[in-house]
Short mmCIF file of N, CA, C and O in Angstrom, two decimals:
data_model
loop_
_atom_site.label_atom_id
_atom_site.label_comp_id
_atom_site.label_asym_id
_atom_site.label_seq_id
_atom_site.Cartn_x
_atom_site.Cartn_y
_atom_site.Cartn_z
N GLN A 1 0.84 -1.11 -0.02
CA GLN A 1 0.04 -0.04 0.00
C GLN A 1 0.97 1.30 0.01
O GLN A 1 1.80 1.39 0.87
N VAL A 2 0.51 2.08 -0.95
CA VAL A 2 1.37 3.38 -1.05
C VAL A 2 0.88 4.34 0.05
O VAL A 2 -0.32 4.49 0.20
N GLN A 3 1.86 4.95 0.73
CA GLN A 3 1.46 6.01 1.63
C GLN A 3 2.01 7.32 1.24
O GLN A 3 3.03 7.57 0.60
N LEU A 4 1.11 8.40 1.33
CA LEU A 4 1.37 9.77 0.95
C LEU A 4 1.47 10.60 2.33
O LEU A 4 0.50 10.60 2.98
N VAL A 5 2.54 11.20 2.51
CA VAL A 5 2.69 11.99 3.71
C VAL A 5 2.92 13.52 3.30
O VAL A 5 3.85 13.75 2.62
N GLU A 6 2.05 14.35 3.75
CA GLU A 6 2.09 15.76 3.44
C GLU A 6 2.70 16.61 4.57
O GLU A 6 2.72 16.10 5.75
N SER A 7 3.32 17.70 4.27
CA SER A 7 3.82 18.64 5.19
C SER A 7 3.82 20.04 4.59
O SER A 7 3.67 20.21 3.30
N GLY A 8 3.84 20.98 5.43
CA GLY A 8 4.01 22.38 4.97
C GLY A 8 2.95 23.34 5.22
O GLY A 8 2.98 24.56 4.85
N GLY A 9 1.76 22.83 5.66
CA GLY A 9 0.62 23.69 5.91
C GLY A 9 0.96 24.67 7.07
O GLY A 9 1.95 24.61 7.74
N GLY A 10 -0.06 25.49 7.29
CA GLY A 10 -0.01 26.47 8.31
C GLY A 10 -0.79 27.70 8.36
O GLY A 10 -1.65 27.72 7.42
N LEU A 11 -0.49 28.67 9.17
CA LEU A 11 -1.22 29.93 9.12
C LEU A 11 -0.40 30.98 8.51
O LEU A 11 0.84 31.10 8.80
N VAL A 12 -0.90 31.60 7.58
CA VAL A 12 -0.11 32.67 6.87
C VAL A 12 -1.02 33.98 6.63
O VAL A 12 -2.28 33.81 6.47
N GLN A 13 -0.46 35.12 6.52
CA GLN A 13 -1.26 36.27 6.24
C GLN A 13 -1.54 36.39 4.73
O GLN A 13 -0.72 35.79 3.97
N ALA A 14 -2.59 37.08 4.43
CA ALA A 14 -2.93 37.29 3.05
C ALA A 14 -1.68 38.06 2.38
O ALA A 14 -1.03 38.82 2.83
N GLY A 15 -1.46 37.48 1.16
CA GLY A 15 -0.29 37.96 0.39
C GLY A 15 1.01 37.06 0.64
O GLY A 15 1.92 37.27 -0.16
N GLY A 16 0.89 36.26 1.59
CA GLY A 16 2.12 35.34 1.85
C GLY A 16 2.16 34.20 1.04
O GLY A 16 1.34 33.95 0.08
N SER A 17 3.13 33.30 1.34
CA SER A 17 3.39 32.14 0.54
C SER A 17 3.63 30.96 1.38
O SER A 17 3.93 30.99 2.59
N LEU A 18 3.27 29.72 0.85
CA LEU A 18 3.55 28.53 1.52
C LEU A 18 4.00 27.57 0.42
O LEU A 18 3.55 27.60 -0.70
N ARG A 19 4.74 26.50 0.85
CA ARG A 19 5.06 25.34 -0.03
C ARG A 19 4.70 24.01 0.69
O ARG A 19 5.09 23.78 1.76
N LEU A 20 3.78 23.34 0.14
CA LEU A 20 3.37 22.02 0.58
C LEU A 20 4.17 20.94 -0.06
O LEU A 20 4.48 21.09 -1.32
N SER A 21 4.43 19.91 0.68
CA SER A 21 5.23 18.76 0.18
C SER A 21 4.40 17.60 0.38
O SER A 21 3.60 17.40 1.35
N CYS A 22 4.58 16.56 -0.46
CA CYS A 22 3.88 15.24 -0.30
C CYS A 22 4.83 14.29 -0.85
O CYS A 22 5.26 14.24 -2.04
N THR A 23 5.19 13.34 0.08
CA THR A 23 6.21 12.34 -0.20
C THR A 23 5.59 10.88 -0.21
O THR A 23 4.71 10.70 0.73
N ALA A 24 5.75 10.19 -1.20
CA ALA A 24 5.25 8.84 -1.31
C ALA A 24 6.15 7.73 -0.98
O ALA A 24 7.47 7.81 -1.21
N SER A 25 5.62 6.65 -0.49
CA SER A 25 6.40 5.49 -0.22
C SER A 25 6.44 4.66 -1.54
O SER A 25 5.62 4.88 -2.42
N GLY A 26 7.26 3.67 -1.55
CA GLY A 26 7.22 2.82 -2.74
C GLY A 26 8.20 3.19 -3.78
O GLY A 26 8.87 4.19 -3.78
N ARG A 27 8.16 2.42 -4.94
CA ARG A 27 9.08 2.56 -5.99
C ARG A 27 8.45 3.08 -7.24
O ARG A 27 9.16 3.06 -8.32
N THR A 28 7.11 3.26 -7.27
CA THR A 28 6.51 3.48 -8.53
C THR A 28 5.91 4.90 -8.63
O THR A 28 5.17 5.26 -9.52
N PHE A 29 6.37 5.80 -7.86
CA PHE A 29 5.90 7.13 -7.83
C PHE A 29 6.02 7.87 -9.13
O PHE A 29 5.17 8.62 -9.59
N SER A 30 7.08 7.60 -9.95
CA SER A 30 7.30 8.24 -11.12
C SER A 30 6.23 7.89 -12.15
O SER A 30 6.07 8.59 -13.15
N THR A 31 5.50 6.85 -12.00
CA THR A 31 4.43 6.43 -12.98
C THR A 31 3.11 7.12 -12.54
O THR A 31 2.12 6.99 -13.45
N TYR A 32 2.93 7.82 -11.51
CA TYR A 32 1.72 8.32 -10.99
C TYR A 32 1.44 9.66 -11.54
O TYR A 32 2.38 10.46 -11.67
N ALA A 33 0.32 9.99 -11.86
CA ALA A 33 -0.23 11.37 -11.98
C ALA A 33 -0.58 11.77 -10.44
O ALA A 33 -1.10 11.03 -9.73
N MET A 34 -0.24 13.09 -10.18
CA MET A 34 -0.46 13.54 -8.95
C MET A 34 -1.31 14.84 -8.92
O MET A 34 -1.15 15.62 -9.79
N GLY A 35 -2.19 14.84 -7.87
CA GLY A 35 -3.05 16.07 -7.94
C GLY A 35 -3.05 16.63 -6.44
O GLY A 35 -2.78 15.99 -5.54
N TRP A 36 -3.33 17.98 -6.36
CA TRP A 36 -3.57 18.59 -5.12
C TRP A 36 -5.09 19.04 -5.18
O TRP A 36 -5.48 19.71 -6.11
N PHE A 37 -5.72 18.50 -4.15
CA PHE A 37 -7.11 18.84 -3.93
C PHE A 37 -7.25 19.75 -2.65
O PHE A 37 -6.19 19.83 -1.83
N ARG A 38 -8.35 20.42 -2.51
CA ARG A 38 -8.55 21.24 -1.34
C ARG A 38 -10.06 21.15 -0.97
O ARG A 38 -10.80 20.93 -1.89
N GLN A 39 -10.34 21.21 0.27
CA GLN A 39 -11.64 21.12 0.80
C GLN A 39 -11.88 22.15 1.91
O GLN A 39 -11.19 22.01 3.01
N ALA A 40 -12.77 23.11 1.60
CA ALA A 40 -13.17 24.07 2.62
C ALA A 40 -14.25 23.60 3.42
O ALA A 40 -15.03 22.63 3.00
N PRO A 41 -14.56 24.10 4.68
CA PRO A 41 -15.69 23.53 5.51
C PRO A 41 -17.05 23.73 4.74
O PRO A 41 -17.34 24.72 4.15
N GLY A 42 -17.71 22.54 4.67
CA GLY A 42 -19.04 22.69 4.02
C GLY A 42 -19.00 22.56 2.56
O GLY A 42 -20.04 22.67 1.83
N LYS A 43 -17.76 22.49 1.98
CA LYS A 43 -17.70 22.30 0.54
C LYS A 43 -17.16 21.01 0.06
O LYS A 43 -16.53 20.23 0.91
N GLU A 44 -17.29 20.75 -1.29
CA GLU A 44 -16.75 19.52 -1.69
C GLU A 44 -15.32 19.59 -1.91
O GLU A 44 -14.73 20.63 -2.12
N ARG A 45 -14.63 18.34 -1.94
CA ARG A 45 -13.21 18.35 -2.36
C ARG A 45 -13.01 18.38 -3.80
O ARG A 45 -13.64 17.75 -4.62
N ARG A 46 -12.21 19.50 -4.17
CA ARG A 46 -11.94 19.75 -5.53
C ARG A 46 -10.57 19.75 -5.89
O ARG A 46 -9.73 20.11 -5.17
N LEU A 47 -10.30 19.28 -7.19
CA LEU A 47 -8.89 19.38 -7.71
C LEU A 47 -8.51 20.74 -8.03
O LEU A 47 -9.22 21.43 -8.68
N VAL A 48 -7.44 21.12 -7.56
CA VAL A 48 -6.82 22.50 -7.85
C VAL A 48 -5.92 22.42 -8.94
O VAL A 48 -5.95 23.34 -9.70
N ILE A 49 -4.91 21.63 -8.89
CA ILE A 49 -3.96 21.51 -9.91
C ILE A 49 -3.25 20.09 -9.92
O ILE A 49 -3.34 19.42 -8.84
N ALA A 50 -2.76 19.71 -11.00
CA ALA A 50 -2.35 18.35 -11.16
C ALA A 50 -1.06 18.30 -12.13
O ALA A 50 -0.92 19.18 -12.94
N ILE A 51 -0.34 17.29 -11.95
CA ILE A 51 0.83 17.01 -12.76
C ILE A 51 0.89 15.66 -13.25
O ILE A 51 0.64 14.61 -12.52
N ASP A 52 1.29 15.46 -14.51
CA ASP A 52 1.31 14.01 -15.07
C ASP A 52 2.74 13.56 -14.83
O ASP A 52 3.56 14.16 -14.15
N ARG A 53 2.97 12.32 -15.13
CA ARG A 53 4.26 11.60 -14.83
C ARG A 53 5.36 12.26 -15.62
O ARG A 53 6.55 12.02 -15.14
N HIS A 54 5.17 12.98 -16.55
CA HIS A 54 6.16 13.61 -17.40
C HIS A 54 6.54 15.00 -16.95
O HIS A 54 7.38 15.62 -17.43
N GLY A 55 5.69 15.52 -16.02
CA GLY A 55 5.92 16.82 -15.41
C GLY A 55 5.12 17.99 -16.00
O GLY A 55 5.32 19.13 -15.65
N SER A 56 4.12 17.66 -16.85
CA SER A 56 3.30 18.69 -17.40
C SER A 56 2.06 18.86 -16.46
O SER A 56 1.55 17.91 -15.86
N SER A 57 1.93 20.14 -16.14
CA SER A 57 0.93 20.49 -15.11
C SER A 57 -0.25 21.26 -15.80
O SER A 57 -0.21 21.82 -16.78
N THR A 58 -1.47 21.23 -15.01
CA THR A 58 -2.62 21.83 -15.42
C THR A 58 -3.36 22.28 -14.23
O THR A 58 -3.50 21.73 -13.27
N ASP A 59 -3.82 23.62 -14.26
CA ASP A 59 -4.77 24.20 -13.31
C ASP A 59 -6.13 23.89 -13.59
O ASP A 59 -6.57 23.80 -14.68
N TYR A 60 -6.86 23.55 -12.47
CA TYR A 60 -8.17 23.15 -12.60
C TYR A 60 -9.11 24.25 -11.90
O TYR A 60 -10.42 24.01 -11.90
N GLU A 61 -8.53 25.27 -11.25
CA GLU A 61 -9.29 26.36 -10.68
C GLU A 61 -8.69 27.66 -11.15
O GLU A 61 -7.66 27.94 -10.97
N ASP A 62 -9.57 28.47 -11.77
CA ASP A 62 -9.07 29.72 -12.34
C ASP A 62 -8.57 30.65 -11.30
O ASP A 62 -7.60 31.46 -11.54
N SER A 63 -9.07 30.42 -10.04
CA SER A 63 -8.62 31.38 -8.94
C SER A 63 -7.18 31.17 -8.61
O SER A 63 -6.55 32.05 -7.92
N VAL A 64 -6.50 29.97 -8.99
CA VAL A 64 -5.18 29.79 -8.62
C VAL A 64 -4.18 30.14 -9.73
O VAL A 64 -2.93 29.98 -9.51
N LYS A 65 -4.68 30.42 -10.85
CA LYS A 65 -3.82 30.65 -12.07
C LYS A 65 -2.80 31.67 -11.68
O LYS A 65 -3.04 32.69 -11.10
N ASP A 66 -1.59 31.45 -11.99
CA ASP A 66 -0.47 32.30 -11.76
C ASP A 66 -0.01 32.51 -10.29
O ASP A 66 0.81 33.24 -10.04
N ARG A 67 -0.73 31.80 -9.47
CA ARG A 67 -0.34 31.79 -8.05
C ARG A 67 0.15 30.54 -7.47
O ARG A 67 0.97 30.48 -6.55
N PHE A 68 -0.44 29.50 -8.02
CA PHE A 68 -0.08 28.10 -7.45
C PHE A 68 0.74 27.28 -8.70
O PHE A 68 0.39 27.37 -9.81
N THR A 69 1.78 26.65 -8.16
CA THR A 69 2.56 25.93 -9.09
C THR A 69 2.75 24.45 -8.42
O THR A 69 3.13 24.33 -7.29
N ILE A 70 2.58 23.50 -9.22
CA ILE A 70 2.88 22.16 -8.91
C ILE A 70 4.12 21.65 -9.66
O ILE A 70 4.46 22.01 -10.72
N SER A 71 4.93 20.82 -8.86
CA SER A 71 6.11 20.34 -9.46
C SER A 71 6.44 19.05 -8.76
O SER A 71 5.78 18.61 -7.72
N ARG A 72 7.29 18.22 -9.31
CA ARG A 72 7.59 16.97 -8.75
C ARG A 72 9.14 16.62 -8.93
O ARG A 72 9.71 17.04 -9.77
N ASP A 73 9.58 15.83 -7.96
CA ASP A 73 10.98 15.39 -7.99
C ASP A 73 10.83 13.85 -7.87
O ASP A 73 10.69 13.33 -6.78
N ASN A 74 10.83 13.20 -8.96
CA ASN A 74 10.79 11.75 -8.94
C ASN A 74 11.93 10.99 -8.05
O ASN A 74 11.73 9.92 -7.59
N ALA A 75 13.05 11.66 -8.10
CA ALA A 75 14.13 11.01 -7.39
C ALA A 75 13.89 11.09 -5.80
O ALA A 75 14.41 10.25 -5.10
N LYS A 76 12.98 11.91 -5.45
CA LYS A 76 12.70 12.06 -4.05
C LYS A 76 11.43 11.62 -3.65
O LYS A 76 10.80 11.73 -2.64
N ASN A 77 10.67 11.08 -4.68
CA ASN A 77 9.26 10.57 -4.57
C ASN A 77 8.33 11.77 -3.99
O ASN A 77 7.44 11.47 -3.12
N THR A 78 8.48 12.97 -4.42
CA THR A 78 7.87 14.11 -3.81
C THR A 78 7.23 14.97 -4.85
O THR A 78 7.83 15.24 -5.91
N VAL A 79 6.03 15.49 -4.47
CA VAL A 79 5.36 16.47 -5.30
C VAL A 79 5.19 17.72 -4.41
O VAL A 79 4.94 17.55 -3.26
N TYR A 80 5.26 18.83 -5.11
CA TYR A 80 5.25 20.07 -4.23
C TYR A 80 4.08 20.97 -4.80
O TYR A 80 3.68 20.98 -5.94
N LEU A 81 3.52 21.73 -3.96
CA LEU A 81 2.69 22.88 -4.28
C LEU A 81 3.19 24.15 -3.81
O LEU A 81 3.14 24.35 -2.55
N GLN A 82 3.65 25.01 -4.59
CA GLN A 82 4.08 26.29 -4.19
C GLN A 82 2.95 27.22 -4.40
O GLN A 82 2.27 27.42 -5.46
N MET A 83 2.68 28.00 -3.34
CA MET A 83 1.45 28.88 -3.32
C MET A 83 1.96 30.38 -2.97
O MET A 83 2.66 30.32 -1.90
N ILE A 84 1.68 31.36 -3.83
CA ILE A 84 2.10 32.68 -3.49
C ILE A 84 0.83 33.49 -3.56
O ILE A 84 -0.26 33.00 -3.97
N SER A 85 0.96 34.76 -3.08
CA SER A 85 -0.13 35.72 -3.05
C SER A 85 -1.39 35.08 -2.56
O SER A 85 -2.47 35.22 -3.05
N LEU A 86 -1.26 34.38 -1.47
CA LEU A 86 -2.43 33.66 -0.88
C LEU A 86 -3.46 34.60 -0.43
O LEU A 86 -3.21 35.88 0.01
N LYS A 87 -4.74 34.11 -0.50
CA LYS A 87 -5.94 34.86 -0.19
C LYS A 87 -6.68 34.15 0.84
O LYS A 87 -6.58 32.86 0.98
N PRO A 88 -7.56 34.86 1.62
CA PRO A 88 -8.35 34.12 2.55
C PRO A 88 -9.21 33.01 2.04
O PRO A 88 -9.44 31.97 2.69
N GLU A 89 -9.71 33.15 0.80
CA GLU A 89 -10.41 32.18 0.25
C GLU A 89 -9.68 30.93 -0.23
O GLU A 89 -10.25 29.83 -0.72
N ASP A 90 -8.38 30.93 0.00
CA ASP A 90 -7.57 29.78 -0.23
C ASP A 90 -7.55 28.83 0.98
O ASP A 90 -7.03 27.75 0.98
N THR A 91 -8.11 29.33 2.10
CA THR A 91 -8.13 28.56 3.37
C THR A 91 -8.99 27.23 3.15
O THR A 91 -10.07 27.26 2.60
N ALA A 92 -8.22 26.11 3.45
CA ALA A 92 -8.84 24.79 3.16
C ALA A 92 -7.85 23.80 3.76
O ALA A 92 -6.84 24.10 4.15
N VAL A 93 -8.36 22.43 3.79
CA VAL A 93 -7.45 21.37 4.06
C VAL A 93 -6.99 21.02 2.60
O VAL A 93 -7.81 20.80 1.72
N TYR A 94 -5.81 20.85 2.44
CA TYR A 94 -5.08 20.55 1.21
C TYR A 94 -4.67 18.98 1.24
O TYR A 94 -4.02 18.61 2.11
N TYR A 95 -5.00 18.24 0.13
CA TYR A 95 -4.65 16.92 0.13
C TYR A 95 -3.95 16.59 -1.31
O TYR A 95 -4.36 17.13 -2.26
N CYS A 96 -2.93 15.73 -1.11
CA CYS A 96 -2.28 15.29 -2.22
C CYS A 96 -2.88 14.01 -2.55
O CYS A 96 -3.39 13.30 -1.67
N ALA A 97 -2.99 13.61 -3.84
CA ALA A 97 -3.58 12.34 -4.23
C ALA A 97 -2.87 11.80 -5.56
O ALA A 97 -2.27 12.62 -6.31
N ALA A 98 -2.81 10.45 -5.60
CA ALA A 98 -2.11 9.85 -6.68
C ALA A 98 -3.00 8.93 -7.39
O ALA A 98 -3.83 8.16 -6.92
N ASN A 99 -2.89 9.06 -8.81
CA ASN A 99 -3.58 8.14 -9.64
C ASN A 99 -2.59 7.20 -10.25
O ASN A 99 -1.69 7.59 -10.90
N ARG A 100 -2.65 5.92 -9.79
CA ARG A 100 -1.63 4.99 -10.18
C ARG A 100 -1.57 4.53 -11.54
O ARG A 100 -0.64 3.96 -12.05
N LEU A 101 -2.62 4.88 -12.34
CA LEU A 101 -2.57 4.59 -13.70
C LEU A 101 -1.83 5.75 -14.62
O LEU A 101 -1.80 5.59 -15.75
N GLY A 102 -1.42 6.72 -13.76
CA GLY A 102 -0.85 7.86 -14.57
C GLY A 102 -1.69 8.90 -15.32
O GLY A 102 -1.33 9.59 -16.12
N LEU A 103 -2.99 8.80 -14.90
CA LEU A 103 -4.15 9.57 -15.55
C LEU A 103 -4.52 10.74 -14.66
O LEU A 103 -4.75 10.60 -13.54
N ILE A 104 -4.46 11.87 -15.26
CA ILE A 104 -5.08 13.06 -14.61
C ILE A 104 -6.62 13.03 -14.67
O ILE A 104 -7.06 13.07 -15.88
N ARG A 105 -7.27 13.08 -13.68
CA ARG A 105 -8.78 13.06 -13.62
C ARG A 105 -9.14 14.11 -12.62
O ARG A 105 -8.52 14.48 -11.76
N THR A 106 -10.32 14.61 -12.80
CA THR A 106 -10.71 15.74 -11.94
C THR A 106 -11.62 15.27 -10.78
O THR A 106 -11.67 15.97 -9.81
N GLY A 107 -12.06 14.09 -10.83
CA GLY A 107 -12.92 13.59 -9.71
C GLY A 107 -12.05 12.93 -8.62
O GLY A 107 -11.16 12.14 -8.93
N TRP A 108 -12.42 13.25 -7.37
CA TRP A 108 -11.58 12.65 -6.26
C TRP A 108 -11.59 11.14 -6.28
O TRP A 108 -10.69 10.41 -5.84
N TYR A 109 -12.81 10.63 -6.73
CA TYR A 109 -12.95 9.12 -6.78
C TYR A 109 -12.06 8.40 -7.82
O TYR A 109 -11.98 7.24 -7.82
N ASP A 110 -11.31 9.21 -8.62
CA ASP A 110 -10.44 8.61 -9.57
C ASP A 110 -9.05 8.42 -9.11
O ASP A 110 -8.07 8.05 -9.83
N TYR A 111 -8.75 8.90 -7.80
CA TYR A 111 -7.48 8.88 -7.29
C TYR A 111 -7.39 7.65 -6.28
O TYR A 111 -8.38 7.39 -5.51
N HIS A 112 -6.24 6.96 -6.29
CA HIS A 112 -6.12 5.73 -5.60
C HIS A 112 -5.52 5.86 -4.11
O HIS A 112 -5.75 5.04 -3.23
N TYR A 113 -4.62 6.85 -4.04
CA TYR A 113 -3.94 7.03 -2.82
C TYR A 113 -4.11 8.50 -2.31
O TYR A 113 -3.95 9.35 -3.20
N TRP A 114 -4.13 8.78 -1.12
CA TRP A 114 -4.45 10.04 -0.50
C TRP A 114 -3.41 10.27 0.69
O TRP A 114 -3.16 9.49 1.46
N GLY A 115 -2.99 11.53 0.77
CA GLY A 115 -2.32 12.04 1.90
C GLY A 115 -3.41 12.36 3.06
O GLY A 115 -4.59 12.33 2.83
N GLN A 116 -2.79 12.60 4.18
CA GLN A 116 -3.75 12.72 5.34
C GLN A 116 -4.36 14.14 5.43
O GLN A 116 -5.20 14.38 6.21
N GLY A 117 -3.88 15.12 4.59
CA GLY A 117 -4.36 16.35 4.62
C GLY A 117 -3.63 17.28 5.50
O GLY A 117 -3.21 16.91 6.45
N THR A 118 -3.46 18.61 4.95
CA THR A 118 -2.74 19.57 5.72
C THR A 118 -3.60 20.85 5.74
O THR A 118 -4.05 21.24 4.62
N GLN A 119 -3.72 21.48 6.86
CA GLN A 119 -4.59 22.73 6.95
C GLN A 119 -3.72 23.91 6.50
O GLN A 119 -2.60 24.20 6.94
N VAL A 120 -4.33 24.71 5.54
CA VAL A 120 -3.80 26.00 5.15
C VAL A 120 -4.85 27.02 5.62
O VAL A 120 -5.95 26.92 5.18
N THR A 121 -4.31 27.99 6.38
CA THR A 121 -5.23 29.02 6.88
C THR A 121 -4.63 30.40 6.49
O THR A 121 -3.51 30.76 6.84
N VAL A 122 -5.48 31.18 5.81
CA VAL A 122 -4.92 32.50 5.33
C VAL A 122 -5.71 33.70 6.06
O VAL A 122 -6.94 33.47 5.84
N SER A 123 -5.11 34.32 6.80
CA SER A 123 -5.82 35.43 7.52
C SER A 123 -5.76 36.73 6.75
O SER A 123 -4.79 36.98 6.03
N SER A 124 -6.93 37.42 6.89
CA SER A 124 -6.92 38.74 6.22
C SER A 124 -6.30 39.87 6.92
O SER A 124 -6.05 39.78 8.10
#
C-alpha cells in the first residue's frame, strides 16, 4: 500500500506564501499522476492543480492561475505545491492524491492514494 505524507501547511497572512510537500512510499511514484485537492468547510473536495508523470501541469481552478505551481521530484518521490499571493479564500485542508494509472482526472474518486491532509489558513 502506497502512503502519501504531506507537510508544509500552516497559518499565513494574506499575500504570503507556503510550499506544501507530499512524499510517497514505494518505488512507482514516477508512474503516477499527482493532484492537489482542497476542501473548505461545508464544501466538496475539488482538484486544484495536477501534474502528469512527465511533469506537465494543469490548473483546474481559475482562482489559482499564476499563483499556484505544482512540481515533482521523482528522485525524491515528492510532489510540491508552491502557493504565492495567498488569499483568505484559499483557506482549506489540502490533500495530495495519486492516480496509479498515470491519468489526470478531476474527480476525487479517480485517485487511488491520498495524503492525510494539511490545513492551510490564510488570515486577512
